[in-house]
Amino acid sequence: MAKKTRLGARVDSEVLDLARARAEDLGLSIGDYISRLVREDAGQLRARGLEAARRFLDEYRTALDEAEEAGLAAARESVA
């Protein structure tokens, strides 16, 4: 189990009330609820990054393939 560290943060009382209520609804402590939110957010960032990479490759795949083939052809010519 990972070592626990104390975290102090200032939030609006309304946010604290919402966090306490939601954590209680989920059967979690506020610390565990915050940990869960951070992990979910980090996972979503990774997923968005992978999706952006997929869109980039889909859009530029032909150009990248052509550039790679041109480079290989030039390398073959320089060896010959």
mmCIF file of C-alpha atoms in Angstrom:
data_model
loop_
_atom_site.group_PDB
_atom_site.id
_atom_site.type_symbol
_atom_site.label_atom_id
_atom_site.label_comp_id
_atom_site.label_asym_id
_atom_site.label_seq_id
_atom_site.Cartn_x
_atom_site.Cartn_y
_atom_site.Cartn_z
ATOM 1 C CA MET A 1 0.000 0.000 0.000
ATOM 2 C CA ALA A 2 1.292 3.474 -0.863
ATOM 3 C CA LYS A 3 2.404 5.759 1.930
ATOM 4 C CA LYS A 4 -0.251 8.313 2.885
ATOM 5 C CA THR A 5 0.688 11.992 3.051
ATOM 6 C CA ARG A 6 -1.315 14.790 4.610
ATOM 7 C CA LEU A 7 -2.695 17.350 2.160
ATOM 8 C CA GLY A 8 -3.953 20.785 3.127
ATOM 9 C CA ALA A 9 -6.062 22.663 0.649
ATOM 10 C CA ARG A 10 -8.335 25.674 0.760
ATOM 11 C CA VAL A 11 -11.664 25.317 -0.990
ATOM 12 C CA ASP A 12 -14.991 27.116 -0.822
ATOM 13 C CA SER A 13 -17.258 25.764 1.884
ATOM 14 C CA GLU A 14 -19.769 24.800 -0.821
ATOM 15 C CA VAL A 15 -17.123 22.652 -2.546
ATOM 16 C CA LEU A 16 -16.212 21.018 0.751
ATOM 17 C CA ASP A 17 -19.863 20.249 1.454
ATOM 18 C CA LEU A 18 -20.263 18.729 -2.015
ATOM 19 C CA ALA A 19 -17.077 16.666 -1.603
ATOM 20 C CA ARG A 20 -18.139 15.396 1.815
ATOM 21 C CA ALA A 21 -21.611 14.460 0.551
ATOM 22 C CA ARG A 22 -20.311 12.712 -2.560
ATOM 23 C CA ALA A 23 -17.598 10.860 -0.636
ATOM 24 C CA GLU A 24 -20.200 9.705 1.866
ATOM 25 C CA ASP A 25 -22.511 8.582 -0.971
ATOM 26 C CA LEU A 26 -19.652 6.475 -2.321
ATOM 27 C CA GLY A 27 -18.625 5.165 1.077
ATOM 28 C CA LEU A 28 -15.221 6.878 0.848
ATOM 29 C CA SER A 29 -13.223 9.210 3.006
ATOM 30 C CA ILE A 30 -12.607 12.644 1.496
ATOM 31 C CA GLY A 31 -8.949 11.695 1.001
ATOM 32 C CA ASP A 32 -9.887 8.537 -0.872
ATOM 33 C CA TYR A 33 -12.451 10.473 -2.900
ATOM 34 C CA ILE A 34 -9.833 13.074 -3.914
ATOM 35 C CA SER A 35 -7.382 10.289 -4.794
ATOM 36 C CA ARG A 36 -10.035 8.680 -6.970
ATOM 37 C CA LEU A 37 -10.780 11.966 -8.764
ATOM 38 C CA VAL A 38 -7.090 12.583 -9.476
ATOM 39 C CA ARG A 39 -6.548 9.057 -10.804
ATOM 40 C CA GLU A 40 -9.631 9.300 -13.028
ATOM 41 C CA ASP A 41 -8.511 12.690 -14.331
ATOM 42 C CA ALA A 42 -5.000 11.413 -15.057
ATOM 43 C CA GLY A 43 -6.468 8.411 -16.883
ATOM 44 C CA GLN A 44 -8.645 10.669 -18.992
ATOM 45 C CA LEU A 45 -5.630 12.806 -19.919
ATOM 46 C CA ARG A 46 -3.824 9.698 -21.153
ATOM 47 C CA ALA A 47 -6.862 8.599 -23.135
ATOM 48 C CA ARG A 48 -7.191 12.054 -24.722
ATOM 49 C CA GLY A 49 -3.500 12.024 -25.632
ATOM 50 C CA LEU A 50 -3.784 8.617 -27.256
ATOM 51 C CA GLU A 51 -6.869 9.738 -29.176
ATOM 52 C CA ALA A 52 -5.040 12.856 -30.410
ATOM 53 C CA ALA A 53 -2.120 10.691 -31.566
ATOM 54 C CA ARG A 54 -4.527 8.382 -33.396
ATOM 55 C CA ARG A 55 -6.184 11.336 -35.171
ATOM 56 C CA PHE A 56 -2.756 12.742 -36.119
ATOM 57 C CA LEU A 57 -1.666 9.418 -37.602
ATOM 58 C CA ASP A 58 -4.964 9.000 -39.428
ATOM 59 C CA GLU A 59 -4.608 12.455 -40.971
ATOM 60 C CA TYR A 60 -0.902 12.315 -41.852
ATOM 61 C CA ARG A 61 -0.290 8.578 -42.357
ATOM 62 C CA THR A 62 -0.017 8.850 -46.148
ATOM 63 C CA ALA A 63 2.427 11.760 -45.993
ATOM 64 C CA LEU A 64 4.524 9.997 -43.341
ATOM 65 C CA ASP A 65 4.580 6.774 -45.363
ATOM 66 C CA GLU A 66 5.612 8.670 -48.502
ATOM 67 C CA ALA A 67 8.380 10.505 -46.637
ATOM 68 C CA GLU A 68 9.654 7.241 -45.171
ATOM 69 C CA GLU A 69 9.653 5.558 -48.581
ATOM 70 C CA ALA A 70 11.468 8.523 -50.158
ATOM 71 C CA GLY A 71 14.108 8.335 -47.432
ATOM 72 C CA LEU A 72 14.556 4.604 -47.945
ATOM 73 C CA ALA A 73 14.812 5.056 -51.704
ATOM 74 C CA ALA A 74 17.447 7.766 -51.272
ATOM 75 C CA ALA A 75 19.409 5.527 -48.906
ATOM 76 C CA ARG A 76 19.291 2.653 -51.390
ATOM 77 C CA GLU A 77 20.519 4.942 -54.180
ATOM 78 C CA SER A 78 23.421 6.218 -52.096
ATOM 79 C CA VAL A 79 24.552 2.637 -51.366
ATOM 80 C CA ALA A 80 24.281 1.556 -54.982
#
